[in-house]
Amino acid sequence: QVQLQQWGTGLLKPSETLSLTCAVSGGTFTDSHWSWIRQPPGKGLEWVGETDHRGDTNYNPSLERRLTVSVDTSKNQFSLKLTSVTAADAAVYFCAREMGSFDHWGQGTLVTVSS
Amino acid sequence: DIVMTQSPDSLAVSLGDRATINCKSSQSILYMSNNKNYLAWYQKKPGQPPRLLIYSASIRESGVPDRFSGSGSGADFTLTISRLQAEDVAVYYCQQYYIVPRTFGQGTKVEIK
């Protein structure tokens, strides 16, 4: 059974860098794409970006300038870094396995941005 | 980007009745080479991650009750909950995985009447 466990900084000040990591257990890490998705308070779901096991990435154009998604295949982990955060980046961030659709998800991390 | 538009934004249905949610994509998400629609449906409850219900527009994910069904092709899709149960109260999202960026509908909130 595939499981995703995520962690990272939950409280940030404006202009700081958001860092999250997602560890994958079960399944085959090299067979899938690995994504980050976020949900701002009271709003819908927004795809952030993805990587595969080789480090090939795709990003949401609205975040591309500030976003890095990376992978560590030796640990079956992938990470997100989002620089220069503002209040608009406050959200619950989820990691997810992408097999076309997103079939397994992490538990979510609440990220708050406040001065 | 492909824009996904759901209707209605919310609906209230009596227990045991049918709930129907529509999803329209701004372009076809039918992949001609394999005749698959790259459309998924998710259920989102507060404090939980989204749950995949349907993929390829009509294939039910393992473990999903058979009262959930998906239909449609090309650019018009429907999620039907045939006999609404109390535990089905949630927000439902459609999502296309035809191209990057992946995009979601705005969500449809389902409540009990």
Tab-separated table of C-alpha atoms in Angstrom:
chain	number	residue	atom	x	y	z
A	1	GLN	CA	0.000	0.000	0.000
A	2	VAL	CA	1.416	3.349	-1.048
A	3	GLN	CA	1.719	5.888	1.757
A	4	LEU	CA	2.839	9.514	1.621
A	5	GLN	CA	4.054	11.281	4.747
A	6	GLN	CA	4.795	14.990	4.517
A	7	TRP	CA	6.359	17.589	6.764
A	8	GLY	CA	7.750	21.103	6.687
A	9	THR	CA	7.557	24.683	7.885
A	10	GLY	CA	4.033	25.688	8.894
A	11	LEU	CA	4.444	29.343	9.887
A	12	LEU	CA	6.281	31.802	7.690
A	13	LYS	CA	6.773	35.528	7.445
A	14	PRO	CA	6.256	37.313	4.122
A	15	SER	CA	9.306	37.005	1.827
A	16	GLU	CA	10.509	33.790	3.511
A	17	THR	CA	10.910	30.439	1.765
A	18	LEU	CA	8.432	27.606	2.154
A	19	SER	CA	9.996	24.138	2.351
A	20	LEU	CA	8.062	20.884	2.382
A	21	THR	CA	9.129	17.266	1.964
A	22	CYS	CA	7.109	14.157	1.173
A	23	ALA	CA	8.321	10.617	1.855
A	24	VAL	CA	6.878	7.743	-0.131
A	25	SER	CA	6.613	4.181	1.111
A	26	GLY	CA	5.190	1.181	-0.680
A	27	GLY	CA	4.736	0.979	-4.417
A	28	THR	CA	7.472	1.771	-6.925
A	29	PHE	CA	8.871	5.274	-6.696
A	30	THR	CA	10.184	5.239	-10.262
A	31	ASP	CA	6.841	4.362	-11.873
A	32	SER	CA	4.998	7.569	-11.068
A	33	HIS	CA	5.027	11.331	-11.126
A	34	TRP	CA	4.932	13.113	-7.779
A	35	SER	CA	2.969	16.297	-7.324
A	36	TRP	CA	2.241	19.122	-4.925
A	37	ILE	CA	-1.291	20.522	-4.737
A	38	ARG	CA	-2.563	23.273	-2.471
A	39	GLN	CA	-5.876	24.545	-1.146
A	40	PRO	CA	-6.066	28.113	0.173
A	41	PRO	CA	-8.536	28.666	3.024
A	42	GLY	CA	-12.086	28.565	1.722
A	43	LYS	CA	-10.954	28.008	-1.863
A	44	GLY	CA	-10.505	25.156	-4.306
A	45	LEU	CA	-7.622	22.908	-5.257
A	46	GLU	CA	-4.654	24.223	-7.202
A	47	TRP	CA	-1.942	22.096	-8.761
A	48	VAL	CA	1.494	23.472	-7.869
A	49	GLY	CA	4.012	21.287	-9.682
A	50	GLU	CA	5.425	17.817	-10.188
A	51	THR	CA	8.571	15.771	-10.628
A	52	ASP	CA	9.424	12.288	-11.767
A	53	HIS	CA	12.197	10.093	-10.362
A	54	ARG	CA	14.716	11.553	-12.839
A	55	GLY	CA	14.054	15.081	-11.654
A	56	ASP	CA	12.121	16.142	-14.748
A	57	THR	CA	9.672	18.772	-13.540
A	58	ASN	CA	6.568	20.658	-14.585
A	59	TYR	CA	5.344	23.734	-12.775
A	60	ASN	CA	2.213	25.807	-12.589
A	61	PRO	CA	3.102	28.885	-14.680
A	62	SER	CA	1.683	31.142	-11.980
A	63	LEU	CA	4.331	29.881	-9.515
A	64	GLU	CA	7.178	28.892	-11.819
A	65	ARG	CA	9.363	31.888	-11.081
A	66	ARG	CA	9.470	31.076	-7.331
A	67	LEU	CA	9.104	27.296	-7.319
A	68	THR	CA	11.494	24.371	-7.183
A	69	VAL	CA	10.349	20.758	-6.927
A	70	SER	CA	13.153	18.265	-6.399
A	71	VAL	CA	13.535	14.539	-5.847
A	72	ASP	CA	15.814	12.307	-3.793
A	73	THR	CA	15.419	8.785	-5.138
A	74	SER	CA	17.833	7.358	-2.548
A	75	LYS	CA	15.270	8.247	0.134
A	76	ASN	CA	12.077	7.955	-1.967
A	77	GLN	CA	11.351	11.589	-1.171
A	78	PHE	CA	10.440	14.697	-3.088
A	79	SER	CA	10.402	18.292	-1.944
A	80	LEU	CA	8.940	21.690	-2.633
A	81	LYS	CA	10.582	25.080	-2.173
A	82	LEU	CA	8.617	28.246	-2.779
A	83	THR	CA	10.494	31.492	-2.339
A	84	SER	CA	9.284	34.968	-1.419
A	85	VAL	CA	5.976	33.814	0.041
A	86	THR	CA	3.074	36.196	0.532
A	87	ALA	CA	-0.329	35.862	2.154
A	88	ALA	CA	-1.591	34.467	-1.155
A	89	ASP	CA	0.574	31.367	-0.608
A	90	ALA	CA	-1.164	30.477	2.652
A	91	ALA	CA	-2.859	27.133	2.112
A	92	VAL	CA	-2.967	23.489	3.017
A	93	TYR	CA	-0.324	21.853	0.852
A	94	PHE	CA	-0.714	18.223	-0.179
A	95	CYS	CA	1.745	15.874	-1.800
A	96	ALA	CA	0.275	13.246	-4.093
A	97	ARG	CA	1.150	10.406	-6.410
A	98	GLU	CA	0.147	10.999	-9.975
A	99	MET	CA	-0.758	8.004	-12.099
A	100	GLY	CA	-2.655	10.214	-14.486
A	101	SER	CA	-5.066	11.069	-11.706
A	102	PHE	CA	-3.913	11.640	-8.122
A	103	ASP	CA	-4.591	8.356	-6.378
A	104	HIS	CA	-2.619	8.626	-3.144
A	105	TRP	CA	-2.229	11.733	-1.032
A	106	GLY	CA	-0.280	12.962	1.948
A	107	GLN	CA	-2.117	14.171	5.018
A	108	GLY	CA	-1.639	17.845	4.202
A	109	THR	CA	0.399	20.621	5.827
A	110	LEU	CA	-1.175	23.908	6.858
A	111	VAL	CA	1.055	26.805	5.837
A	112	THR	CA	0.351	30.185	7.394
A	113	VAL	CA	1.993	33.412	6.241
A	114	SER	CA	1.929	36.209	8.762
A	115	SER	CA	4.198	39.040	9.818
B	1	ASP	CA	-4.449	26.199	-19.714
B	2	ILE	CA	-7.581	24.064	-19.768
B	3	VAL	CA	-10.327	25.669	-17.713
B	4	MET	CA	-12.617	23.284	-15.853
B	5	THR	CA	-16.069	24.639	-15.005
B	6	GLN	CA	-18.420	22.792	-12.681
B	7	SER	CA	-22.132	23.272	-12.177
B	8	PRO	CA	-23.842	23.860	-9.901
B	9	ASP	CA	-21.609	25.450	-7.267
B	10	SER	CA	-23.728	23.779	-4.599
B	11	LEU	CA	-26.719	21.502	-4.322
B	12	ALA	CA	-28.906	20.115	-1.567
B	13	VAL	CA	-30.299	16.630	-2.021
B	14	SER	CA	-32.520	14.491	0.174
B	15	LEU	CA	-31.057	11.312	1.638
B	16	GLY	CA	-31.524	8.476	-0.831
B	17	ASP	CA	-32.016	10.786	-3.800
B	18	ARG	CA	-29.763	11.367	-6.785
B	19	ALA	CA	-27.104	14.071	-6.958
B	20	THR	CA	-25.723	15.134	-10.335
B	21	ILE	CA	-22.668	17.319	-10.847
B	22	ASN	CA	-21.539	18.565	-14.242
B	23	CYS	CA	-18.049	19.432	-15.407
B	24	LYS	CA	-17.109	21.115	-18.667
B	25	SER	CA	-13.575	21.520	-19.978
B	26	SER	CA	-12.544	24.415	-22.217
B	27	GLN	CA	-11.212	21.933	-24.767
B	28	SER	CA	-11.585	18.230	-25.429
B	29	ILE	CA	-9.655	16.008	-23.008
B	30	LEU	CA	-10.243	12.871	-25.007
B	31	TYR	CA	-6.932	11.338	-26.030
B	32	MET	CA	-7.662	9.956	-29.477
B	33	SER	CA	-4.873	7.389	-29.614
B	34	ASN	CA	-6.309	5.373	-26.721
B	35	ASN	CA	-9.889	6.734	-26.641
B	36	LYS	CA	-9.522	7.695	-22.976
B	37	ASN	CA	-10.839	10.833	-21.360
B	38	TYR	CA	-8.244	12.301	-19.010
B	39	LEU	CA	-10.755	13.327	-16.368
B	40	ALA	CA	-10.907	12.483	-12.674
B	41	TRP	CA	-13.373	13.185	-9.870
B	42	TYR	CA	-12.440	13.718	-6.212
B	43	GLN	CA	-14.326	13.979	-2.937
B	44	LYS	CA	-12.974	16.479	-0.393
B	45	LYS	CA	-14.029	16.588	3.234
B	46	PRO	CA	-12.735	19.150	5.769
B	47	GLY	CA	-9.480	18.153	7.387
B	48	GLN	CA	-8.891	15.280	4.980
B	49	PRO	CA	-6.949	14.988	1.736
B	50	PRO	CA	-8.990	14.620	-1.439
B	51	ARG	CA	-10.132	11.107	-2.268
B	52	LEU	CA	-10.010	9.836	-5.835
B	53	LEU	CA	-13.433	8.551	-6.854
B	54	ILE	CA	-13.354	8.226	-10.643
B	55	TYR	CA	-10.621	8.295	-13.284
B	56	SER	CA	-10.705	8.103	-17.051
B	57	ALA	CA	-14.114	9.782	-16.681
B	58	SER	CA	-15.961	6.602	-15.778
B	59	ILE	CA	-13.721	4.076	-13.995
B	60	ARG	CA	-14.432	3.779	-10.311
B	61	GLU	CA	-11.367	3.698	-8.061
B	62	SER	CA	-10.959	0.577	-5.953
B	63	GLY	CA	-13.060	0.735	-2.778
B	64	VAL	CA	-15.387	3.481	-4.009
B	65	PRO	CA	-19.069	2.585	-3.490
B	66	ASP	CA	-20.987	1.797	-6.659
B	67	ARG	CA	-23.471	4.599	-5.995
B	68	PHE	CA	-20.775	6.872	-7.460
B	69	SER	CA	-20.581	6.850	-11.248
B	70	GLY	CA	-18.991	9.007	-13.912
B	71	SER	CA	-19.958	9.579	-17.504
B	72	GLY	CA	-19.278	11.815	-20.460
B	73	SER	CA	-16.663	12.283	-23.128
B	74	GLY	CA	-14.769	14.986	-24.948
B	75	ALA	CA	-15.483	18.127	-22.965
B	76	ASP	CA	-18.661	17.346	-20.997
B	77	PHE	CA	-18.725	15.104	-17.967
B	78	THR	CA	-21.028	14.143	-15.125
B	79	LEU	CA	-20.596	12.678	-11.660
B	80	THR	CA	-23.704	10.992	-10.293
B	81	ILE	CA	-24.338	9.885	-6.726
B	82	SER	CA	-27.288	7.587	-7.181
B	83	ARG	CA	-28.535	7.315	-3.584
B	84	LEU	CA	-27.117	10.057	-1.417
B	85	GLN	CA	-25.872	8.978	1.992
B	86	ALA	CA	-25.036	11.234	4.922
B	87	GLU	CA	-21.321	10.444	4.535
B	88	ASP	CA	-21.403	11.825	0.973
B	89	VAL	CA	-21.649	15.412	2.244
B	90	ALA	CA	-18.476	16.948	0.817
B	91	VAL	CA	-17.094	19.144	-1.933
B	92	TYR	CA	-16.544	17.378	-5.247
B	93	TYR	CA	-13.929	18.398	-7.801
B	94	CYS	CA	-13.286	17.401	-11.373
B	95	GLN	CA	-9.729	17.553	-12.714
B	96	GLN	CA	-8.101	17.163	-16.104
B	97	TYR	CA	-4.782	15.415	-16.581
B	98	TYR	CA	-4.678	15.805	-20.365
B	99	ILE	CA	-2.012	18.521	-20.266
B	100	VAL	CA	0.116	20.480	-17.844
B	101	PRO	CA	-0.773	22.487	-15.876
B	102	ARG	CA	-3.220	20.076	-14.307
B	103	THR	CA	-6.377	21.999	-13.501
B	104	PHE	CA	-9.364	21.475	-11.231
B	105	GLY	CA	-12.933	22.661	-11.361
B	106	GLN	CA	-13.967	25.193	-8.722
B	107	GLY	CA	-15.779	22.516	-6.708
B	108	THR	CA	-19.408	21.612	-6.022
B	109	LYS	CA	-20.631	21.466	-2.439
B	110	VAL	CA	-23.137	18.689	-1.769
B	111	GLU	CA	-25.387	18.992	1.276
B	112	ILE	CA	-28.397	17.199	2.699
B	113	LYS	CA	-31.774	18.809	2.104
